[in-house]
Amino acid sequence: MKRLNYLLIMILWGGFSAWVWAHGLDIQVEKKYPAVLVTCLYSDGSPIPYGAVKILFQEKEPEFQNGRSDRNGRFCFAPDKAGTWQFQVDDEMGHVEKIDIPVDDVFFKGAASSEKPAGKGDIYYCKILLALASILGITYGFYRWKLTREKHPHKS
């Protein structure tokens, strides 16, 4: 029984700390020849100002470009060939996000597109799961405390 209590306390503690600190990055990409505009945001919608940015072409070549996002979290670059470009932003406070940006021949013909990389909303579901785990853990702890008090009432 002590193991179960210890395990639940650890889950609750880990879930609570993750719930308090958990927030992700959201990267939005807008492609319009001759440039790709990338907007970097925290999951709450606030921009990542002056984030350190690196651009690589298919991870095989040297760094194509580096710099910082502006105060609104935007960074613009002009790809010179079709392929997969890797974009990395680091807010220098522990948040780093890398995405692949596919650039095809249609881009160089002037067609515009706007996209949000898939899988960036997963943090939302993690927050819900951690909140539910926290509620269940607190409820279990209160229930155990109540049972213990009923079994061993304080003598006045």
Short mmCIF file of N, CA and C in Angstrom, two decimals:
data_model
loop_
_atom_site.label_atom_id
_atom_site.label_comp_id
_atom_site.label_asym_id
_atom_site.label_seq_id
_atom_site.Cartn_x
_atom_site.Cartn_y
_atom_site.Cartn_z
N MET A 1 0.81 -1.19 0.00
CA MET A 1 0.00 0.00 0.00
C MET A 1 0.87 1.26 0.00
N LYS A 2 2.02 1.19 0.70
CA LYS A 2 2.91 2.34 0.72
C LYS A 2 3.47 2.63 -0.67
N ARG A 3 3.70 1.56 -1.42
CA ARG A 3 4.20 1.75 -2.79
C ARG A 3 3.18 2.50 -3.64
N LEU A 4 1.92 2.13 -3.49
CA LEU A 4 0.86 2.79 -4.26
C LEU A 4 0.78 4.27 -3.88
N ASN A 5 0.84 4.54 -2.59
CA ASN A 5 0.80 5.94 -2.14
C ASN A 5 2.00 6.71 -2.68
N TYR A 6 3.18 6.11 -2.60
CA TYR A 6 4.39 6.75 -3.10
C TYR A 6 4.28 7.01 -4.60
N LEU A 7 3.79 6.03 -5.34
CA LEU A 7 3.63 6.17 -6.78
C LEU A 7 2.65 7.30 -7.11
N LEU A 8 1.54 7.34 -6.42
CA LEU A 8 0.55 8.39 -6.68
C LEU A 8 1.09 9.77 -6.32
N ILE A 9 1.85 9.86 -5.25
CA ILE A 9 2.45 11.15 -4.89
C ILE A 9 3.42 11.59 -5.98
N MET A 10 4.23 10.68 -6.49
CA MET A 10 5.19 11.02 -7.54
C MET A 10 4.47 11.44 -8.83
N ILE A 11 3.41 10.73 -9.17
CA ILE A 11 2.65 11.09 -10.38
C ILE A 11 2.03 12.46 -10.20
N LEU A 12 1.44 12.70 -9.04
CA LEU A 12 0.82 14.00 -8.77
C LEU A 12 1.86 15.10 -8.81
N TRP A 13 3.00 14.89 -8.17
CA TRP A 13 4.05 15.90 -8.15
C TRP A 13 4.57 16.18 -9.56
N GLY A 14 4.84 15.12 -10.31
CA GLY A 14 5.32 15.30 -11.68
C GLY A 14 4.28 15.94 -12.57
N GLY A 15 3.03 15.53 -12.41
CA GLY A 15 1.95 16.10 -13.22
C GLY A 15 1.73 17.56 -12.91
N PHE A 16 1.81 17.91 -11.63
CA PHE A 16 1.60 19.30 -11.25
C PHE A 16 2.71 20.19 -11.77
N SER A 17 3.96 19.73 -11.62
CA SER A 17 5.07 20.55 -12.09
C SER A 17 5.03 20.69 -13.61
N ALA A 18 4.66 19.62 -14.30
CA ALA A 18 4.55 19.71 -15.76
C ALA A 18 3.41 20.64 -16.14
N TRP A 19 2.32 20.60 -15.38
CA TRP A 19 1.17 21.45 -15.68
C TRP A 19 1.53 22.92 -15.48
N VAL A 20 2.31 23.20 -14.43
CA VAL A 20 2.69 24.58 -14.15
C VAL A 20 3.63 25.11 -15.23
N TRP A 21 4.60 24.29 -15.65
CA TRP A 21 5.62 24.77 -16.57
C TRP A 21 5.35 24.48 -18.03
N ALA A 22 4.37 23.61 -18.32
CA ALA A 22 4.18 23.16 -19.70
C ALA A 22 3.59 24.26 -20.57
N HIS A 23 4.30 24.62 -21.56
CA HIS A 23 3.78 25.41 -22.66
C HIS A 23 4.71 25.19 -23.83
N GLY A 24 4.14 25.23 -24.98
CA GLY A 24 4.92 24.89 -26.16
C GLY A 24 5.11 26.08 -27.07
N LEU A 25 5.69 25.80 -28.20
CA LEU A 25 5.90 26.81 -29.22
C LEU A 25 5.01 26.50 -30.41
N ASP A 26 4.57 27.52 -31.05
CA ASP A 26 3.73 27.39 -32.24
C ASP A 26 4.44 28.14 -33.37
N ILE A 27 4.70 27.44 -34.45
CA ILE A 27 5.38 28.06 -35.58
C ILE A 27 4.46 28.05 -36.79
N GLN A 28 4.25 29.23 -37.36
CA GLN A 28 3.39 29.36 -38.53
C GLN A 28 4.25 29.80 -39.71
N VAL A 29 3.98 29.18 -40.85
CA VAL A 29 4.79 29.42 -42.04
C VAL A 29 3.92 29.98 -43.15
N GLU A 30 4.40 31.05 -43.79
CA GLU A 30 3.72 31.62 -44.94
C GLU A 30 4.74 31.74 -46.07
N LYS A 31 4.44 31.06 -47.18
CA LYS A 31 5.38 31.05 -48.31
C LYS A 31 4.79 31.87 -49.45
N LYS A 32 5.53 32.88 -49.87
CA LYS A 32 5.14 33.69 -51.03
C LYS A 32 6.43 34.15 -51.69
N TYR A 33 6.63 33.72 -52.92
CA TYR A 33 7.87 34.03 -53.62
C TYR A 33 8.14 35.52 -53.57
N PRO A 34 9.32 35.91 -53.27
CA PRO A 34 10.59 35.20 -53.15
C PRO A 34 10.96 34.83 -51.71
N ALA A 35 10.04 34.96 -50.75
CA ALA A 35 10.43 34.75 -49.36
C ALA A 35 9.50 33.81 -48.61
N VAL A 36 10.02 33.28 -47.52
CA VAL A 36 9.24 32.48 -46.58
C VAL A 36 9.21 33.26 -45.27
N LEU A 37 8.01 33.55 -44.80
CA LEU A 37 7.84 34.27 -43.54
C LEU A 37 7.44 33.27 -42.47
N VAL A 38 8.21 33.22 -41.40
CA VAL A 38 7.94 32.30 -40.29
C VAL A 38 7.62 33.14 -39.06
N THR A 39 6.47 32.84 -38.45
CA THR A 39 6.06 33.52 -37.22
C THR A 39 6.19 32.55 -36.06
N CYS A 40 6.93 32.94 -35.04
CA CYS A 40 7.20 32.09 -33.88
C CYS A 40 6.42 32.62 -32.68
N LEU A 41 5.57 31.77 -32.13
CA LEU A 41 4.73 32.16 -31.00
C LEU A 41 4.81 31.12 -29.90
N TYR A 42 4.57 31.56 -28.67
CA TYR A 42 4.36 30.62 -27.57
C TYR A 42 2.95 30.07 -27.72
N SER A 43 2.64 29.00 -27.01
CA SER A 43 1.32 28.38 -27.16
C SER A 43 0.19 29.29 -26.70
N ASP A 44 0.49 30.31 -25.89
CA ASP A 44 -0.56 31.24 -25.48
C ASP A 44 -0.78 32.35 -26.50
N GLY A 45 -0.02 32.34 -27.59
CA GLY A 45 -0.21 33.32 -28.67
C GLY A 45 0.73 34.50 -28.61
N SER A 46 1.51 34.64 -27.55
CA SER A 46 2.45 35.76 -27.47
C SER A 46 3.68 35.45 -28.33
N PRO A 47 4.26 36.48 -28.95
CA PRO A 47 5.40 36.25 -29.85
C PRO A 47 6.67 35.88 -29.08
N ILE A 48 7.59 35.26 -29.81
CA ILE A 48 8.92 34.96 -29.27
C ILE A 48 9.83 36.08 -29.79
N PRO A 49 10.02 37.13 -29.00
CA PRO A 49 10.82 38.25 -29.50
C PRO A 49 12.31 37.94 -29.48
N TYR A 50 12.97 38.29 -30.56
CA TYR A 50 14.42 38.18 -30.69
C TYR A 50 14.95 36.77 -30.44
N GLY A 51 14.19 35.77 -30.87
CA GLY A 51 14.63 34.38 -30.75
C GLY A 51 15.77 34.09 -31.72
N ALA A 52 16.71 33.26 -31.29
CA ALA A 52 17.84 32.87 -32.14
C ALA A 52 17.36 31.88 -33.19
N VAL A 53 17.61 32.18 -34.46
CA VAL A 53 17.10 31.38 -35.57
C VAL A 53 18.25 30.83 -36.40
N LYS A 54 18.10 29.57 -36.83
CA LYS A 54 19.04 28.94 -37.76
C LYS A 54 18.24 28.34 -38.90
N ILE A 55 18.75 28.49 -40.11
CA ILE A 55 18.14 27.90 -41.30
C ILE A 55 19.16 26.95 -41.92
N LEU A 56 18.75 25.71 -42.13
CA LEU A 56 19.60 24.71 -42.78
C LEU A 56 18.87 24.15 -43.99
N PHE A 57 19.62 23.75 -45.00
CA PHE A 57 19.01 23.09 -46.15
C PHE A 57 19.27 21.60 -46.03
N GLN A 58 18.24 20.85 -45.78
CA GLN A 58 18.25 19.39 -45.69
C GLN A 58 19.31 18.83 -44.75
N GLU A 59 19.71 19.59 -43.75
CA GLU A 59 20.64 19.17 -42.70
C GLU A 59 22.00 18.69 -43.20
N LYS A 60 22.25 18.69 -44.50
CA LYS A 60 23.50 18.14 -45.03
C LYS A 60 24.51 19.23 -45.32
N GLU A 61 24.03 20.40 -45.58
CA GLU A 61 24.91 21.49 -45.96
C GLU A 61 25.18 22.39 -44.76
N PRO A 62 26.16 23.26 -44.87
CA PRO A 62 26.40 24.21 -43.78
C PRO A 62 25.18 25.11 -43.59
N GLU A 63 25.19 25.80 -42.49
CA GLU A 63 24.10 26.70 -42.15
C GLU A 63 23.86 27.69 -43.28
N PHE A 64 22.60 27.82 -43.72
CA PHE A 64 22.25 28.73 -44.81
C PHE A 64 22.15 30.16 -44.30
N GLN A 65 21.52 30.31 -43.15
CA GLN A 65 21.31 31.64 -42.60
C GLN A 65 21.09 31.52 -41.09
N ASN A 66 21.46 32.56 -40.37
CA ASN A 66 21.13 32.63 -38.95
C ASN A 66 20.81 34.07 -38.61
N GLY A 67 20.19 34.25 -37.48
CA GLY A 67 19.83 35.61 -37.07
C GLY A 67 18.86 35.56 -35.91
N ARG A 68 18.07 36.61 -35.79
CA ARG A 68 17.09 36.71 -34.71
C ARG A 68 15.75 37.13 -35.28
N SER A 69 14.70 36.62 -34.64
CA SER A 69 13.37 37.05 -35.03
C SER A 69 13.18 38.50 -34.57
N ASP A 70 12.21 39.19 -35.15
CA ASP A 70 11.96 40.56 -34.72
C ASP A 70 11.14 40.55 -33.42
N ARG A 71 10.75 41.72 -32.95
CA ARG A 71 10.04 41.78 -31.67
C ARG A 71 8.66 41.14 -31.72
N ASN A 72 8.14 40.91 -32.93
CA ASN A 72 6.85 40.25 -33.10
C ASN A 72 7.00 38.76 -33.39
N GLY A 73 8.21 38.23 -33.26
CA GLY A 73 8.45 36.81 -33.45
C GLY A 73 8.53 36.37 -34.90
N ARG A 74 8.74 37.30 -35.83
CA ARG A 74 8.79 36.96 -37.26
C ARG A 74 10.22 36.89 -37.76
N PHE A 75 10.42 35.98 -38.71
CA PHE A 75 11.71 35.83 -39.37
C PHE A 75 11.44 35.51 -40.82
N CYS A 76 12.17 36.15 -41.72
CA CYS A 76 11.95 35.96 -43.15
C CYS A 76 13.26 35.51 -43.80
N PHE A 77 13.13 34.53 -44.70
CA PHE A 77 14.32 34.11 -45.46
C PHE A 77 13.90 33.79 -46.89
N ALA A 78 14.88 33.85 -47.79
CA ALA A 78 14.63 33.63 -49.21
C ALA A 78 15.37 32.37 -49.66
N PRO A 79 14.65 31.23 -49.77
CA PRO A 79 15.30 30.01 -50.24
C PRO A 79 15.78 30.16 -51.68
N ASP A 80 16.90 29.53 -52.00
CA ASP A 80 17.44 29.65 -53.35
C ASP A 80 17.26 28.38 -54.18
N LYS A 81 16.70 27.32 -53.57
CA LYS A 81 16.43 26.09 -54.33
C LYS A 81 15.32 25.30 -53.65
N ALA A 82 14.72 24.43 -54.45
CA ALA A 82 13.64 23.58 -53.94
C ALA A 82 14.20 22.47 -53.06
N GLY A 83 13.43 22.08 -52.07
CA GLY A 83 13.84 21.02 -51.15
C GLY A 83 13.27 21.27 -49.77
N THR A 84 13.78 20.54 -48.81
CA THR A 84 13.31 20.68 -47.43
C THR A 84 14.27 21.56 -46.65
N TRP A 85 13.75 22.64 -46.13
CA TRP A 85 14.52 23.58 -45.33
C TRP A 85 14.18 23.35 -43.87
N GLN A 86 15.20 23.32 -43.03
CA GLN A 86 14.96 23.14 -41.60
C GLN A 86 15.08 24.49 -40.91
N PHE A 87 14.02 24.82 -40.16
CA PHE A 87 13.96 26.07 -39.41
C PHE A 87 14.06 25.74 -37.93
N GLN A 88 14.93 26.42 -37.21
CA GLN A 88 15.07 26.20 -35.77
C GLN A 88 15.03 27.54 -35.06
N VAL A 89 14.21 27.63 -34.03
CA VAL A 89 14.15 28.83 -33.20
C VAL A 89 14.44 28.44 -31.75
N ASP A 90 15.20 29.29 -31.08
CA ASP A 90 15.57 29.08 -29.67
C ASP A 90 15.32 30.40 -28.94
N ASP A 91 14.42 30.38 -27.96
CA ASP A 91 14.14 31.62 -27.23
C ASP A 91 15.18 31.89 -26.14
N GLU A 92 16.16 30.99 -26.02
CA GLU A 92 17.26 31.10 -25.07
C GLU A 92 16.80 31.10 -23.62
N MET A 93 15.61 30.52 -23.39
CA MET A 93 15.10 30.31 -22.04
C MET A 93 14.64 28.87 -21.89
N GLY A 94 15.20 27.98 -22.73
CA GLY A 94 14.88 26.57 -22.62
C GLY A 94 13.88 26.05 -23.64
N HIS A 95 13.38 26.89 -24.51
CA HIS A 95 12.43 26.46 -25.52
C HIS A 95 13.10 26.45 -26.88
N VAL A 96 13.15 25.30 -27.51
CA VAL A 96 13.72 25.16 -28.85
C VAL A 96 12.72 24.39 -29.69
N GLU A 97 12.50 24.84 -30.90
CA GLU A 97 11.58 24.15 -31.81
C GLU A 97 12.24 24.07 -33.18
N LYS A 98 12.15 22.89 -33.79
CA LYS A 98 12.66 22.68 -35.14
C LYS A 98 11.51 22.19 -36.00
N ILE A 99 11.41 22.74 -37.19
CA ILE A 99 10.42 22.24 -38.15
C ILE A 99 11.07 22.14 -39.52
N ASP A 100 10.49 21.30 -40.35
CA ASP A 100 10.90 21.19 -41.74
C ASP A 100 9.92 21.98 -42.59
N ILE A 101 10.45 22.78 -43.49
CA ILE A 101 9.62 23.58 -44.40
C ILE A 101 9.89 23.09 -45.81
N PRO A 102 8.93 22.40 -46.42
CA PRO A 102 9.13 21.95 -47.80
C PRO A 102 8.93 23.12 -48.77
N VAL A 103 9.88 23.29 -49.66
CA VAL A 103 9.78 24.31 -50.70
C VAL A 103 9.89 23.59 -52.03
N ASP A 104 8.83 23.68 -52.84
CA ASP A 104 8.83 22.98 -54.13
C ASP A 104 8.97 23.98 -55.28
N ASP A 105 8.96 23.45 -56.49
CA ASP A 105 9.13 24.30 -57.67
C ASP A 105 7.97 25.27 -57.86
N VAL A 106 6.80 24.93 -57.35
CA VAL A 106 5.63 25.81 -57.46
C VAL A 106 5.90 27.13 -56.73
N PHE A 107 6.63 27.06 -55.64
CA PHE A 107 6.99 28.27 -54.88
C PHE A 107 7.73 29.26 -55.77
N PHE A 108 8.68 28.76 -56.56
CA PHE A 108 9.49 29.64 -57.40
C PHE A 108 8.72 30.20 -58.59
N LYS A 109 7.53 29.68 -58.84
CA LYS A 109 6.68 30.21 -59.90
C LYS A 109 5.74 31.29 -59.37
N GLY A 110 5.81 31.57 -58.06
CA GLY A 110 5.03 32.67 -57.51
C GLY A 110 3.77 32.29 -56.78
N ALA A 111 3.48 31.01 -56.58
CA ALA A 111 2.26 30.61 -55.87
C ALA A 111 2.47 30.80 -54.37
N ALA A 112 1.46 31.35 -53.71
CA ALA A 112 1.55 31.58 -52.26
C ALA A 112 0.88 30.45 -51.50
N SER A 113 1.39 30.16 -50.33
CA SER A 113 0.74 29.17 -49.47
C SER A 113 1.00 29.54 -48.02
N SER A 114 0.10 29.10 -47.19
CA SER A 114 0.23 29.33 -45.76
C SER A 114 -0.03 28.01 -45.07
N GLU A 115 0.78 27.69 -44.09
CA GLU A 115 0.61 26.39 -43.44
C GLU A 115 1.04 26.47 -41.98
N LYS A 116 0.52 25.53 -41.23
CA LYS A 116 0.93 25.34 -39.84
C LYS A 116 1.36 23.90 -39.75
N PRO A 117 2.60 23.62 -39.35
CA PRO A 117 3.07 22.24 -39.30
C PRO A 117 2.19 21.37 -38.42
N ALA A 118 1.99 20.14 -38.84
CA ALA A 118 1.14 19.20 -38.10
C ALA A 118 1.78 18.82 -36.78
N GLY A 119 0.94 18.49 -35.81
CA GLY A 119 1.41 17.98 -34.54
C GLY A 119 1.80 19.03 -33.53
N LYS A 120 1.57 20.30 -33.81
CA LYS A 120 1.96 21.34 -32.87
C LYS A 120 0.90 21.59 -31.81
N GLY A 121 -0.27 21.01 -31.95
CA GLY A 121 -1.31 21.19 -30.95
C GLY A 121 -1.31 20.10 -29.90
N ASP A 122 -0.33 19.21 -29.93
CA ASP A 122 -0.29 18.08 -29.00
C ASP A 122 -0.15 18.53 -27.55
N ILE A 123 0.48 19.66 -27.32
CA ILE A 123 0.67 20.13 -25.94
C ILE A 123 -0.68 20.40 -25.29
N TYR A 124 -1.67 20.79 -26.08
CA TYR A 124 -3.02 21.05 -25.55
C TYR A 124 -3.58 19.80 -24.90
N TYR A 125 -3.46 18.67 -25.58
CA TYR A 125 -3.98 17.42 -25.04
C TYR A 125 -3.17 16.96 -23.83
N CYS A 126 -1.89 17.23 -23.82
CA CYS A 126 -1.07 16.89 -22.64
C CYS A 126 -1.52 17.70 -21.43
N LYS A 127 -1.84 18.96 -21.65
CA LYS A 127 -2.30 19.79 -20.54
C LYS A 127 -3.61 19.26 -19.97
N ILE A 128 -4.52 18.86 -20.84
CA ILE A 128 -5.80 18.31 -20.38
C ILE A 128 -5.56 17.03 -19.58
N LEU A 129 -4.74 16.15 -20.10
CA LEU A 129 -4.44 14.90 -19.41
C LEU A 129 -3.78 15.14 -18.05
N LEU A 130 -2.84 16.06 -18.00
CA LEU A 130 -2.18 16.36 -16.73
C LEU A 130 -3.13 17.02 -15.74
N ALA A 131 -4.03 17.86 -16.22
CA ALA A 131 -5.01 18.47 -15.32
C ALA A 131 -5.93 17.40 -14.73
N LEU A 132 -6.39 16.47 -15.56
CA LEU A 132 -7.24 15.39 -15.06
C LEU A 132 -6.48 14.51 -14.06
N ALA A 133 -5.23 14.21 -14.36
CA ALA A 133 -4.42 13.41 -13.44
C ALA A 133 -4.24 14.14 -12.11
N SER A 134 -4.04 15.44 -12.16
CA SER A 134 -3.90 16.22 -10.93
C SER A 134 -5.18 16.20 -10.11
N ILE A 135 -6.31 16.37 -10.76
CA ILE A 135 -7.60 16.34 -10.06
C ILE A 135 -7.82 14.98 -9.42
N LEU A 136 -7.56 13.92 -10.17
CA LEU A 136 -7.73 12.57 -9.62
C LEU A 136 -6.76 12.32 -8.46
N GLY A 137 -5.54 12.79 -8.59
CA GLY A 137 -4.56 12.61 -7.52
C GLY A 137 -4.95 13.35 -6.25
N ILE A 138 -5.41 14.56 -6.38
CA ILE A 138 -5.86 15.33 -5.21
C ILE A 138 -7.07 14.67 -4.57
N THR A 139 -8.01 14.22 -5.40
CA THR A 139 -9.20 13.54 -4.88
C THR A 139 -8.80 12.27 -4.14
N TYR A 140 -7.90 11.50 -4.70
CA TYR A 140 -7.44 10.28 -4.05
C TYR A 140 -6.76 10.60 -2.72
N GLY A 141 -5.91 11.60 -2.71
CA GLY A 141 -5.22 11.99 -1.48
C GLY A 141 -6.20 12.42 -0.39
N PHE A 142 -7.19 13.20 -0.76
CA PHE A 142 -8.20 13.63 0.21
C PHE A 142 -8.97 12.43 0.73
N TYR A 143 -9.34 11.51 -0.14
CA TYR A 143 -10.08 10.31 0.26
C TYR A 143 -9.25 9.46 1.22
N ARG A 144 -7.97 9.27 0.93
CA ARG A 144 -7.09 8.50 1.81
C ARG A 144 -6.95 9.18 3.17
N TRP A 145 -6.81 10.48 3.17
CA TRP A 145 -6.71 11.23 4.42
C TRP A 145 -7.97 11.06 5.25
N LYS A 146 -9.12 11.12 4.60
CA LYS A 146 -10.41 10.96 5.29
C LYS A 146 -10.52 9.56 5.89
N LEU A 147 -10.14 8.53 5.14
CA LEU A 147 -10.20 7.16 5.65
C LEU A 147 -9.27 6.97 6.85
N THR A 148 -8.09 7.55 6.78
CA THR A 148 -7.13 7.44 7.88
C THR A 148 -7.69 8.10 9.14
N ARG A 149 -8.32 9.22 8.99
CA ARG A 149 -8.90 9.93 10.14
C ARG A 149 -10.04 9.14 10.76
N GLU A 150 -10.83 8.45 9.90
CA GLU A 150 -11.95 7.65 10.42
C GLU A 150 -11.44 6.43 11.18
N LYS A 151 -10.34 5.83 10.71
CA LYS A 151 -9.79 4.64 11.37
C LYS A 151 -9.08 5.01 12.67
N HIS A 152 -8.44 6.16 12.69
CA HIS A 152 -7.67 6.59 13.86
C HIS A 152 -8.11 7.98 14.28
N PRO A 153 -9.29 8.11 14.89
CA PRO A 153 -9.75 9.45 15.29
C PRO A 153 -8.86 10.03 16.39
N HIS A 154 -8.72 11.32 16.36
CA HIS A 154 -7.93 12.00 17.39
C HIS A 154 -8.70 11.99 18.70
N LYS A 155 -8.01 11.72 19.77
CA LYS A 155 -8.64 11.73 21.09
C LYS A 155 -8.49 13.12 21.68
N SER A 156 -9.60 13.66 22.14
CA SER A 156 -9.54 15.00 22.73
C SER A 156 -9.44 14.94 24.22
#
